[in-house]
Amino acid sequence: MVLQQVRQHHIHAASQEGAGHAKANPAATAGDNGRPAGEFAHQSLSRAACLATCSHTKMKAADCHKENRPEYRGRGMLSLYHFGPVANSLTPLLCLLEKGLAFENRLLNSRNWEHHDPAFRKISPEGMVPVLVHDGRVVRESTVINEYLEDVFTDNPLRPADMWERAEMRVWTKYVDEYFCPALTVLGAHGATPFASKIDKAEMAQRLANMPNAEVRAKWEKVSSTGFSEAELEDARRRLGNVAYKLEGQLAHGQDWLLGEQYTLADIKWYSMVPGLPRMMPAICNPEATPAIMAWLERMVGREAVRQLEGFHP
């Protein structure tokens, strides 16, 4: 079961950039879904997701309206702009579901490069995704968003009460942001080279000129032309091998979650990236080589909030 979930996750994640932006499908053009480019999707929680969320928090479906939710009273409005339950967008999405918080589901269409539209860049000037808007104030960066949600909404805590353990949790989330995610992004972005290289040069030049983030722009310049070198790809694979070794070692002590018996933001952060490993690196991440990782993935897939993620795919 978990391998099926992992493969499904990777199909979606393969079209995403790991560093906070969606890697849009280069073969798609603006407006190909019947909506004008720039008109990004605005969806409230679907009825099914709403009912699931209310079930998770032991509330009636009618109480799913934010004004009736106890954690919302006096706390303001939450809106999450994201690309669906993959990579960095998954991080705050899963946190919101785990905490049972009502929010506006604002799904951006990466195939139409909506994160570079002027309308969205008024919210996120560099086109960074995901973005949380709380009562009109913008919170950026997926890891920071989750910490913010923990600070503001203290029910259903996802951080250890012990300050040393909380520091350890942050070491693990920091590792994903600074080491794991960049390596995974190289392999994921490289997979788009056959498609990106077929885009009309004038169109790609226009797309590149509209990318406000210099680092992302440089990556797309490479992806749409030569792709990453074999040396760069080999270095990314080496680092992902280190990632699998580190995670397997941490989970091999027999605990259910990264920090022991408590499920935390560290588990959420790692789950945003780990499901792609068995497919991208099957030789190093499989039931024989990394049984603890695979068992952890099974436990993650079994969580109600994780199952609810399926309702948020584009």
PDB file of C-alpha atoms in Angstrom:
ATOM      1  CA  MET A   1       0.000   0.000   0.000  1.00  0.00           C
ATOM      2  CA  VAL A   2       2.700   2.476   0.971  1.00  0.00           C
ATOM      3  CA  LEU A   3       4.629   1.969  -2.263  1.00  0.00           C
ATOM      4  CA  GLN A   4       1.488   2.776  -4.240  1.00  0.00           C
ATOM      5  CA  GLN A   5       1.032   5.948  -2.178  1.00  0.00           C
ATOM      6  CA  VAL A   6       4.688   6.841  -2.631  1.00  0.00           C
ATOM      7  CA  ARG A   7       4.543   6.408  -6.407  1.00  0.00           C
ATOM      8  CA  GLN A   8       1.367   8.481  -6.601  1.00  0.00           C
ATOM      9  CA  HIS A   9       2.977  11.216  -4.515  1.00  0.00           C
ATOM     10  CA  HIS A  10       6.030  11.270  -6.747  1.00  0.00           C
ATOM     11  CA  ILE A  11       3.984  11.592  -9.924  1.00  0.00           C
ATOM     12  CA  HIS A  12       2.643  14.853  -8.522  1.00  0.00           C
ATOM     13  CA  ALA A  13       5.930  15.913  -6.943  1.00  0.00           C
ATOM     14  CA  ALA A  14       7.843  15.398 -10.190  1.00  0.00           C
ATOM     15  CA  SER A  15       6.133  18.462 -11.613  1.00  0.00           C
ATOM     16  CA  GLN A  16       7.107  20.636  -8.641  1.00  0.00           C
ATOM     17  CA  GLU A  17      10.227  22.541  -7.718  1.00  0.00           C
ATOM     18  CA  GLY A  18      11.536  21.528  -4.346  1.00  0.00           C
ATOM     19  CA  ALA A  19      12.653  24.965  -3.227  1.00  0.00           C
ATOM     20  CA  GLY A  20       9.322  26.586  -2.645  1.00  0.00           C
ATOM     21  CA  HIS A  21       8.137  27.114  -6.236  1.00  0.00           C
ATOM     22  CA  ALA A  22       6.158  24.779  -8.418  1.00  0.00           C
ATOM     23  CA  LYS A  23       8.014  23.451 -11.387  1.00  0.00           C
ATOM     24  CA  ALA A  24       5.276  24.092 -13.902  1.00  0.00           C
ATOM     25  CA  ASN A  25       4.706  21.588 -16.662  1.00  0.00           C
ATOM     26  CA  PRO A  26       6.781  23.158 -19.451  1.00  0.00           C
ATOM     27  CA  ALA A  27       4.596  21.594 -22.130  1.00  0.00           C
ATOM     28  CA  ALA A  28       1.505  23.439 -20.902  1.00  0.00           C
ATOM     29  CA  THR A  29       0.582  26.927 -22.005  1.00  0.00           C
ATOM     30  CA  ALA A  30      -1.333  29.683 -20.276  1.00  0.00           C
ATOM     31  CA  GLY A  31      -5.068  29.190 -20.455  1.00  0.00           C
ATOM     32  CA  ASP A  32      -5.005  25.497 -21.381  1.00  0.00           C
ATOM     33  CA  ASN A  33      -7.410  24.624 -18.594  1.00  0.00           C
ATOM     34  CA  GLY A  34     -10.115  26.929 -19.883  1.00  0.00           C
ATOM     35  CA  ARG A  35      -9.349  29.741 -17.446  1.00  0.00           C
ATOM     36  CA  PRO A  36      -7.515  32.919 -18.377  1.00  0.00           C
ATOM     37  CA  ALA A  37      -3.873  33.055 -17.338  1.00  0.00           C
ATOM     38  CA  GLY A  38      -3.598  34.963 -14.083  1.00  0.00           C
ATOM     39  CA  GLU A  39      -6.941  33.845 -12.701  1.00  0.00           C
ATOM     40  CA  PHE A  40      -5.669  31.505 -10.045  1.00  0.00           C
ATOM     41  CA  ALA A  41      -7.990  29.003  -8.449  1.00  0.00           C
ATOM     42  CA  HIS A  42      -9.918  29.861  -5.323  1.00  0.00           C
ATOM     43  CA  GLN A  43     -11.500  26.856  -3.703  1.00  0.00           C
ATOM     44  CA  SER A  44     -13.060  26.570  -0.287  1.00  0.00           C
ATOM     45  CA  LEU A  45     -12.670  23.236   1.457  1.00  0.00           C
ATOM     46  CA  SER A  46     -14.688  20.670  -0.446  1.00  0.00           C
ATOM     47  CA  ARG A  47     -17.631  19.138   1.399  1.00  0.00           C
ATOM     48  CA  ALA A  48     -15.759  15.848   1.711  1.00  0.00           C
ATOM     49  CA  ALA A  49     -12.657  17.526   3.070  1.00  0.00           C
ATOM     50  CA  CYS A  50     -14.795  19.641   5.366  1.00  0.00           C
ATOM     51  CA  LEU A  51     -16.555  16.594   6.767  1.00  0.00           C
ATOM     52  CA  ALA A  52     -13.245  14.791   7.176  1.00  0.00           C
ATOM     53  CA  THR A  53     -11.741  17.757   8.982  1.00  0.00           C
ATOM     54  CA  CYS A  54     -14.761  18.050  11.264  1.00  0.00           C
ATOM     55  CA  SER A  55     -14.577  14.325  11.977  1.00  0.00           C
ATOM     56  CA  HIS A  56     -10.900  14.741  12.848  1.00  0.00           C
ATOM     57  CA  THR A  57     -11.730  17.480  15.365  1.00  0.00           C
ATOM     58  CA  LYS A  58     -14.897  15.747  16.663  1.00  0.00           C
ATOM     59  CA  MET A  59     -17.121  18.590  15.422  1.00  0.00           C
ATOM     60  CA  LYS A  60     -20.357  18.592  13.497  1.00  0.00           C
ATOM     61  CA  ALA A  61     -20.176  19.399   9.793  1.00  0.00           C
ATOM     62  CA  ALA A  62     -22.084  22.641  10.380  1.00  0.00           C
ATOM     63  CA  ASP A  63     -19.280  23.804  12.666  1.00  0.00           C
ATOM     64  CA  CYS A  64     -16.823  23.682   9.778  1.00  0.00           C
ATOM     65  CA  HIS A  65     -17.728  27.308   9.067  1.00  0.00           C
ATOM     66  CA  LYS A  66     -14.795  29.269  10.409  1.00  0.00           C
ATOM     67  CA  GLU A  67     -16.909  31.665  12.475  1.00  0.00           C
ATOM     68  CA  ASN A  68     -18.244  28.708  14.506  1.00  0.00           C
ATOM     69  CA  ARG A  69     -14.892  27.050  15.117  1.00  0.00           C
ATOM     70  CA  PRO A  70     -13.561  27.717  18.646  1.00  0.00           C
ATOM     71  CA  GLU A  71      -9.953  28.048  17.476  1.00  0.00           C
ATOM     72  CA  TYR A  72     -11.043  30.729  15.022  1.00  0.00           C
ATOM     73  CA  ARG A  73     -12.890  33.049  17.347  1.00  0.00           C
ATOM     74  CA  GLY A  74     -10.869  36.243  17.545  1.00  0.00           C
ATOM     75  CA  ARG A  75      -8.039  34.723  15.497  1.00  0.00           C
ATOM     76  CA  GLY A  76      -8.845  36.090  12.038  1.00  0.00           C
ATOM     77  CA  MET A  77      -9.028  34.515   8.599  1.00  0.00           C
ATOM     78  CA  LEU A  78      -6.572  31.909   7.239  1.00  0.00           C
ATOM     79  CA  SER A  79      -5.882  31.438   3.518  1.00  0.00           C
ATOM     80  CA  LEU A  80      -3.262  29.063   2.118  1.00  0.00           C
ATOM     81  CA  TYR A  81      -1.866  29.566  -1.400  1.00  0.00           C
ATOM     82  CA  HIS A  82      -0.278  26.345  -2.586  1.00  0.00           C
ATOM     83  CA  PHE A  83       0.254  23.889  -5.460  1.00  0.00           C
ATOM     84  CA  GLY A  84      -1.376  20.867  -3.874  1.00  0.00           C
ATOM     85  CA  PRO A  85      -0.079  18.246  -1.423  1.00  0.00           C
ATOM     86  CA  VAL A  86       3.464  17.950  -2.774  1.00  0.00           C
ATOM     87  CA  ALA A  87       6.893  19.131  -1.654  1.00  0.00           C
ATOM     88  CA  ASN A  88       6.906  22.415   0.272  1.00  0.00           C
ATOM     89  CA  SER A  89       3.219  23.063  -0.368  1.00  0.00           C
ATOM     90  CA  LEU A  90       2.397  19.881   1.529  1.00  0.00           C
ATOM     91  CA  THR A  91       4.164  21.141   4.664  1.00  0.00           C
ATOM     92  CA  PRO A  92       1.653  23.792   5.843  1.00  0.00           C
ATOM     93  CA  LEU A  93      -1.296  22.008   4.231  1.00  0.00           C
ATOM     94  CA  LEU A  94      -0.730  18.926   6.376  1.00  0.00           C
ATOM     95  CA  CYS A  95      -0.103  21.076   9.451  1.00  0.00           C
ATOM     96  CA  LEU A  96      -3.447  22.851   8.996  1.00  0.00           C
ATOM     97  CA  LEU A  97      -5.238  19.522   8.632  1.00  0.00           C
ATOM     98  CA  GLU A  98      -3.484  17.963  11.632  1.00  0.00           C
ATOM     99  CA  LYS A  99      -4.446  20.943  13.789  1.00  0.00           C
ATOM    100  CA  GLY A 100      -8.029  20.881  12.531  1.00  0.00           C
ATOM    101  CA  LEU A 101      -7.964  24.499  11.384  1.00  0.00           C
ATOM    102  CA  ALA A 102     -10.460  25.875   8.880  1.00  0.00           C
ATOM    103  CA  PHE A 103      -8.882  27.794   6.013  1.00  0.00           C
ATOM    104  CA  GLU A 104      -9.457  29.072   2.499  1.00  0.00           C
ATOM    105  CA  ASN A 105      -7.921  26.643   0.025  1.00  0.00           C
ATOM    106  CA  ARG A 106      -6.290  28.774  -2.689  1.00  0.00           C
ATOM    107  CA  LEU A 107      -4.859  26.388  -5.254  1.00  0.00           C
ATOM    108  CA  LEU A 108      -2.463  27.896  -7.799  1.00  0.00           C
ATOM    109  CA  ASN A 109      -2.126  26.373 -11.267  1.00  0.00           C
ATOM    110  CA  SER A 110       1.584  25.823 -11.806  1.00  0.00           C
ATOM    111  CA  ARG A 111       0.968  24.709 -15.402  1.00  0.00           C
ATOM    112  CA  ASN A 112      -0.101  28.268 -16.136  1.00  0.00           C
ATOM    113  CA  TRP A 113       2.747  29.781 -14.092  1.00  0.00           C
ATOM    114  CA  GLU A 114       0.194  31.523 -11.895  1.00  0.00           C
ATOM    115  CA  HIS A 115       2.735  32.058  -9.121  1.00  0.00           C
ATOM    116  CA  HIS A 116       4.404  34.611 -11.440  1.00  0.00           C
ATOM    117  CA  ASP A 117       1.200  36.507 -12.203  1.00  0.00           C
ATOM    118  CA  PRO A 118       1.053  40.138 -11.009  1.00  0.00           C
ATOM    119  CA  ALA A 119      -2.038  39.359  -8.918  1.00  0.00           C
ATOM    120  CA  PHE A 120      -0.203  36.737  -6.876  1.00  0.00           C
ATOM    121  CA  ARG A 121       3.039  38.705  -6.694  1.00  0.00           C
ATOM    122  CA  LYS A 122       1.188  41.414  -4.796  1.00  0.00           C
ATOM    123  CA  ILE A 123       1.010  38.789  -2.058  1.00  0.00           C
ATOM    124  CA  SER A 124       4.372  37.119  -2.657  1.00  0.00           C
ATOM    125  CA  PRO A 125       6.700  39.477  -4.592  1.00  0.00           C
ATOM    126  CA  GLU A 126       9.171  36.715  -5.512  1.00  0.00           C
ATOM    127  CA  GLY A 127       6.451  34.280  -6.494  1.00  0.00           C
ATOM    128  CA  MET A 128       7.307  32.037  -3.562  1.00  0.00           C
ATOM    129  CA  VAL A 129       4.862  29.247  -2.748  1.00  0.00           C
ATOM    130  CA  PRO A 130       3.382  28.266  -0.316  1.00  0.00           C
ATOM    131  CA  VAL A 131       2.100  31.432   1.326  1.00  0.00           C
ATOM    132  CA  LEU A 132      -0.215  31.780   4.309  1.00  0.00           C
ATOM    133  CA  VAL A 133      -2.338  34.897   4.715  1.00  0.00           C
ATOM    134  CA  HIS A 134      -3.654  35.355   8.239  1.00  0.00           C
ATOM    135  CA  ASP A 135      -6.102  38.187   8.724  1.00  0.00           C
ATOM    136  CA  GLY A 136      -4.492  40.089   5.842  1.00  0.00           C
ATOM    137  CA  ARG A 137      -0.880  39.519   6.953  1.00  0.00           C
ATOM    138  CA  VAL A 138       1.419  37.361   4.832  1.00  0.00           C
ATOM    139  CA  VAL A 139       3.586  34.557   6.239  1.00  0.00           C
ATOM    140  CA  ARG A 140       6.127  32.957   3.864  1.00  0.00           C
ATOM    141  CA  GLU A 141       8.399  29.882   3.876  1.00  0.00           C
ATOM    142  CA  SER A 142       6.808  26.532   4.639  1.00  0.00           C
ATOM    143  CA  THR A 143       8.773  25.763   7.812  1.00  0.00           C
ATOM    144  CA  VAL A 144       8.163  29.256   9.178  1.00  0.00           C
ATOM    145  CA  ILE A 145       4.451  28.973   8.371  1.00  0.00           C
ATOM    146  CA  ASN A 146       4.169  25.819  10.471  1.00  0.00           C
ATOM    147  CA  GLU A 147       5.980  27.400  13.413  1.00  0.00           C
ATOM    148  CA  TYR A 148       3.676  30.405  13.105  1.00  0.00           C
ATOM    149  CA  LEU A 149       0.594  28.187  13.158  1.00  0.00           C
ATOM    150  CA  GLU A 150       1.906  26.512  16.306  1.00  0.00           C
ATOM    151  CA  ASP A 151       2.505  29.876  17.975  1.00  0.00           C
ATOM    152  CA  VAL A 152      -0.943  31.259  17.158  1.00  0.00           C
ATOM    153  CA  PHE A 153      -3.112  28.132  17.389  1.00  0.00           C
ATOM    154  CA  THR A 154      -1.979  26.189  20.437  1.00  0.00           C
ATOM    155  CA  ASP A 155      -4.584  23.396  20.332  1.00  0.00           C
ATOM    156  CA  ASN A 156      -3.494  20.013  18.937  1.00  0.00           C
ATOM    157  CA  PRO A 157       0.212  20.832  19.468  1.00  0.00           C
ATOM    158  CA  LEU A 158       2.785  19.582  16.968  1.00  0.00           C
ATOM    159  CA  ARG A 159       5.875  20.723  18.884  1.00  0.00           C
ATOM    160  CA  PRO A 160       7.392  19.089  21.966  1.00  0.00           C
ATOM    161  CA  ALA A 161       6.758  20.880  25.257  1.00  0.00           C
ATOM    162  CA  ASP A 162      10.364  20.237  26.296  1.00  0.00           C
ATOM    163  CA  MET A 163      12.566  23.028  24.922  1.00  0.00           C
ATOM    164  CA  TRP A 164      15.546  20.758  24.197  1.00  0.00           C
ATOM    165  CA  GLU A 165      13.332  18.397  22.223  1.00  0.00           C
ATOM    166  CA  ARG A 166      11.858  21.402  20.429  1.00  0.00           C
ATOM    167  CA  ALA A 167      15.371  22.476  19.445  1.00  0.00           C
ATOM    168  CA  GLU A 168      16.024  18.961  18.128  1.00  0.00           C
ATOM    169  CA  MET A 169      12.842  19.168  16.081  1.00  0.00           C
ATOM    170  CA  ARG A 170      14.129  22.365  14.481  1.00  0.00           C
ATOM    171  CA  VAL A 171      17.463  20.738  13.660  1.00  0.00           C
ATOM    172  CA  TRP A 172      15.557  18.102  11.681  1.00  0.00           C
ATOM    173  CA  THR A 173      13.373  20.600   9.814  1.00  0.00           C
ATOM    174  CA  LYS A 174      16.421  22.754   9.072  1.00  0.00           C
ATOM    175  CA  TYR A 175      18.192  19.744   7.554  1.00  0.00           C
ATOM    176  CA  VAL A 176      15.333  19.260   5.088  1.00  0.00           C
ATOM    177  CA  ASP A 177      15.384  22.912   4.053  1.00  0.00           C
ATOM    178  CA  GLU A 178      19.146  23.229   3.694  1.00  0.00           C
ATOM    179  CA  TYR A 179      20.339  19.775   2.588  1.00  0.00           C
ATOM    180  CA  PHE A 180      17.556  17.390   1.549  1.00  0.00           C
ATOM    181  CA  CYS A 181      15.347  19.716  -0.485  1.00  0.00           C
ATOM    182  CA  PRO A 182      18.112  21.257  -2.657  1.00  0.00           C
ATOM    183  CA  ALA A 183      19.421  17.810  -3.632  1.00  0.00           C
ATOM    184  CA  LEU A 184      15.953  16.506  -4.448  1.00  0.00           C
ATOM    185  CA  THR A 185      15.239  19.637  -6.484  1.00  0.00           C
ATOM    186  CA  VAL A 186      18.194  18.978  -8.795  1.00  0.00           C
ATOM    187  CA  LEU A 187      16.888  15.548  -9.800  1.00  0.00           C
ATOM    188  CA  GLY A 188      13.293  16.722 -10.026  1.00  0.00           C
ATOM    189  CA  ALA A 189      14.122  19.759 -12.151  1.00  0.00           C
ATOM    190  CA  HIS A 190      16.428  17.730 -14.389  1.00  0.00           C
ATOM    191  CA  GLY A 191      13.517  15.446 -15.217  1.00  0.00           C
ATOM    192  CA  ALA A 192      11.771  18.398 -16.875  1.00  0.00           C
ATOM    193  CA  THR A 193      14.609  19.051 -19.344  1.00  0.00           C
ATOM    194  CA  PRO A 194      13.109  17.020 -22.251  1.00  0.00           C
ATOM    195  CA  PHE A 195       9.899  19.061 -21.972  1.00  0.00           C
ATOM    196  CA  ALA A 196      11.389  22.460 -21.195  1.00  0.00           C
ATOM    197  CA  SER A 197      13.839  22.221 -24.085  1.00  0.00           C
ATOM    198  CA  LYS A 198      10.898  21.960 -26.513  1.00  0.00           C
ATOM    199  CA  ILE A 199       9.307  25.234 -25.432  1.00  0.00           C
ATOM    200  CA  ASP A 200       9.548  28.008 -27.992  1.00  0.00           C
ATOM    201  CA  LYS A 201      12.667  30.042 -27.202  1.00  0.00           C
ATOM    202  CA  ALA A 202      10.804  33.353 -27.321  1.00  0.00           C
ATOM    203  CA  GLU A 203       8.153  32.051 -24.950  1.00  0.00           C
ATOM    204  CA  MET A 204      10.769  30.691 -22.566  1.00  0.00           C
ATOM    205  CA  ALA A 205      12.673  33.978 -22.671  1.00  0.00           C
ATOM    206  CA  GLN A 206       9.466  35.760 -21.683  1.00  0.00           C
ATOM    207  CA  ARG A 207       8.844  33.267 -18.892  1.00  0.00           C
ATOM    208  CA  LEU A 208      12.388  33.676 -17.601  1.00  0.00           C
ATOM    209  CA  ALA A 209      12.128  37.457 -17.665  1.00  0.00           C
ATOM    210  CA  ASN A 210       8.999  37.190 -15.522  1.00  0.00           C
ATOM    211  CA  MET A 211      10.712  35.099 -12.831  1.00  0.00           C
ATOM    212  CA  PRO A 212      11.591  37.472  -9.987  1.00  0.00           C
ATOM    213  CA  ASN A 213      13.753  34.989  -8.080  1.00  0.00           C
ATOM    214  CA  ALA A 214      17.253  34.924  -9.600  1.00  0.00           C
ATOM    215  CA  GLU A 215      18.060  31.460  -8.261  1.00  0.00           C
ATOM    216  CA  VAL A 216      14.928  29.912  -9.739  1.00  0.00           C
ATOM    217  CA  ARG A 217      15.483  31.782 -12.995  1.00  0.00           C
ATOM    218  CA  ALA A 218      19.024  30.394 -13.303  1.00  0.00           C
ATOM    219  CA  LYS A 219      17.751  26.879 -12.682  1.00  0.00           C
ATOM    220  CA  TRP A 220      15.097  27.189 -15.387  1.00  0.00           C
ATOM    221  CA  GLU A 221      17.651  28.589 -17.814  1.00  0.00           C
ATOM    222  CA  LYS A 222      19.680  25.450 -17.269  1.00  0.00           C
ATOM    223  CA  VAL A 223      16.692  23.093 -17.390  1.00  0.00           C
ATOM    224  CA  SER A 224      15.438  24.589 -20.663  1.00  0.00           C
ATOM    225  CA  SER A 225      18.828  24.298 -22.362  1.00  0.00           C
ATOM    226  CA  THR A 226      21.520  21.825 -21.317  1.00  0.00           C
ATOM    227  CA  GLY A 227      20.045  20.388 -18.154  1.00  0.00           C
ATOM    228  CA  PHE A 228      22.204  19.571 -15.147  1.00  0.00           C
ATOM    229  CA  SER A 229      25.624  18.042 -15.724  1.00  0.00           C
ATOM    230  CA  GLU A 230      26.356  14.452 -14.773  1.00  0.00           C
ATOM    231  CA  ALA A 231      28.631  15.734 -12.010  1.00  0.00           C
ATOM    232  CA  GLU A 232      25.776  17.805 -10.565  1.00  0.00           C
ATOM    233  CA  LEU A 233      23.386  14.872 -10.780  1.00  0.00           C
ATOM    234  CA  GLU A 234      25.865  12.514  -9.152  1.00  0.00           C
ATOM    235  CA  ASP A 235      26.427  14.967  -6.300  1.00  0.00           C
ATOM    236  CA  ALA A 236      22.663  15.213  -5.766  1.00  0.00           C
ATOM    237  CA  ARG A 237      22.396  11.413  -5.676  1.00  0.00           C
ATOM    238  CA  ARG A 238      25.257  11.236  -3.176  1.00  0.00           C
ATOM    239  CA  ARG A 239      23.526  13.726  -0.901  1.00  0.00           C
ATOM    240  CA  LEU A 240      20.225  11.864  -1.138  1.00  0.00           C
ATOM    241  CA  GLY A 241      22.083   8.725  -0.107  1.00  0.00           C
ATOM    242  CA  ASN A 242      23.246  10.603   2.982  1.00  0.00           C
ATOM    243  CA  VAL A 243      19.656  11.684   3.621  1.00  0.00           C
ATOM    244  CA  ALA A 244      18.346   8.110   3.515  1.00  0.00           C
ATOM    245  CA  TYR A 245      21.162   6.907   5.800  1.00  0.00           C
ATOM    246  CA  LYS A 246      20.463   9.667   8.324  1.00  0.00           C
ATOM    247  CA  LEU A 247      16.705   9.104   8.413  1.00  0.00           C
ATOM    248  CA  GLU A 248      16.986   5.313   8.594  1.00  0.00           C
ATOM    249  CA  GLY A 249      19.404   5.638  11.498  1.00  0.00           C
ATOM    250  CA  GLN A 250      17.070   7.929  13.395  1.00  0.00           C
ATOM    251  CA  LEU A 251      14.032   5.704  12.914  1.00  0.00           C
ATOM    252  CA  ALA A 252      15.826   2.398  13.484  1.00  0.00           C
ATOM    253  CA  HIS A 253      15.632   2.769  17.276  1.00  0.00           C
ATOM    254  CA  GLY A 254      12.055   1.531  17.234  1.00  0.00           C
ATOM    255  CA  GLN A 255      10.160   4.746  17.871  1.00  0.00           C
ATOM    256  CA  ASP A 256       7.100   5.636  15.816  1.00  0.00           C
ATOM    257  CA  TRP A 257       8.154   9.165  14.898  1.00  0.00           C
ATOM    258  CA  LEU A 258      11.325  11.144  14.288  1.00  0.00           C
ATOM    259  CA  LEU A 259      11.569  12.452  17.844  1.00  0.00           C
ATOM    260  CA  GLY A 260      10.205   9.392  19.594  1.00  0.00           C
ATOM    261  CA  GLU A 261       6.592   8.822  20.541  1.00  0.00           C
ATOM    262  CA  GLN A 262       5.353  12.323  19.707  1.00  0.00           C
ATOM    263  CA  TYR A 263       4.381  13.199  16.147  1.00  0.00           C
ATOM    264  CA  THR A 264       5.781  16.662  15.383  1.00  0.00           C
ATOM    265  CA  LEU A 265       6.430  19.261  12.705  1.00  0.00           C
ATOM    266  CA  ALA A 266       9.617  17.321  11.925  1.00  0.00           C
ATOM    267  CA  ASP A 267       7.576  14.359  10.669  1.00  0.00           C
ATOM    268  CA  ILE A 268       5.430  16.689   8.575  1.00  0.00           C
ATOM    269  CA  LYS A 269       8.465  18.381   7.039  1.00  0.00           C
ATOM    270  CA  TRP A 270      10.193  15.133   6.168  1.00  0.00           C
ATOM    271  CA  TYR A 271       7.010  13.652   4.730  1.00  0.00           C
ATOM    272  CA  SER A 272       6.873  16.524   2.259  1.00  0.00           C
ATOM    273  CA  MET A 273      10.025  15.127   0.598  1.00  0.00           C
ATOM    274  CA  VAL A 274      10.594  11.475   1.545  1.00  0.00           C
ATOM    275  CA  PRO A 275       7.832   9.818  -0.560  1.00  0.00           C
ATOM    276  CA  GLY A 276       9.784  10.609  -3.732  1.00  0.00           C
ATOM    277  CA  LEU A 277      12.908   8.746  -2.611  1.00  0.00           C
ATOM    278  CA  PRO A 278      11.848   5.114  -3.285  1.00  0.00           C
ATOM    279  CA  ARG A 279      11.153   5.939  -6.933  1.00  0.00           C
ATOM    280  CA  MET A 280      14.023   8.344  -7.558  1.00  0.00           C
ATOM    281  CA  MET A 281      16.576   6.306  -5.589  1.00  0.00           C
ATOM    282  CA  PRO A 282      15.205   2.732  -5.447  1.00  0.00           C
ATOM    283  CA  ALA A 283      18.633   1.223  -4.826  1.00  0.00           C
ATOM    284  CA  ILE A 284      19.058   3.095  -1.546  1.00  0.00           C
ATOM    285  CA  CYS A 285      15.460   3.482  -0.344  1.00  0.00           C
ATOM    286  CA  ASN A 286      13.494   0.229  -0.375  1.00  0.00           C
ATOM    287  CA  PRO A 287      11.997  -2.255   2.109  1.00  0.00           C
ATOM    288  CA  GLU A 288      15.248  -4.239   2.346  1.00  0.00           C
ATOM    289  CA  ALA A 289      17.736  -1.360   2.625  1.00  0.00           C
ATOM    290  CA  THR A 290      15.596   1.071   4.629  1.00  0.00           C
ATOM    291  CA  PRO A 291      12.880  -0.885   6.474  1.00  0.00           C
ATOM    292  CA  ALA A 292      12.490   1.779   9.158  1.00  0.00           C
ATOM    293  CA  ILE A 293      11.803   4.491   6.572  1.00  0.00           C
ATOM    294  CA  MET A 294       9.236   2.331   4.801  1.00  0.00           C
ATOM    295  CA  ALA A 295       7.515   1.507   8.103  1.00  0.00           C
ATOM    296  CA  TRP A 296       7.438   5.224   8.967  1.00  0.00           C
ATOM    297  CA  LEU A 297       5.869   5.968   5.577  1.00  0.00           C
ATOM    298  CA  GLU A 298       3.205   3.347   6.329  1.00  0.00           C
ATOM    299  CA  ARG A 299       2.433   5.082   9.611  1.00  0.00           C
ATOM    300  CA  MET A 300       2.273   8.462   7.898  1.00  0.00           C
ATOM    301  CA  VAL A 301      -0.091   7.190   5.189  1.00  0.00           C
ATOM    302  CA  GLY A 302      -2.296   5.776   7.940  1.00  0.00           C
ATOM    303  CA  ARG A 303      -2.871   9.173   9.548  1.00  0.00           C
ATOM    304  CA  GLU A 304      -6.300  10.684   8.943  1.00  0.00           C
ATOM    305  CA  ALA A 305      -4.878  14.101   8.036  1.00  0.00           C
ATOM    306  CA  VAL A 306      -2.545  12.518   5.469  1.00  0.00           C
ATOM    307  CA  ARG A 307      -5.470  10.683   3.886  1.00  0.00           C
ATOM    308  CA  GLN A 308      -7.311  14.004   3.639  1.00  0.00           C
ATOM    309  CA  LEU A 309      -4.489  15.366   1.463  1.00  0.00           C
ATOM    310  CA  GLU A 310      -5.855  13.434  -1.512  1.00  0.00           C
ATOM    311  CA  GLY A 311      -8.729  15.898  -1.707  1.00  0.00           C
ATOM    312  CA  PHE A 312      -6.331  18.768  -2.403  1.00  0.00           C
ATOM    313  CA  HIS A 313      -4.670  17.537  -5.587  1.00  0.00           C
ATOM    314  CA  PRO A 314      -5.193  19.856  -8.598  1.00  0.00           C
TER     315      PRO A 314
END
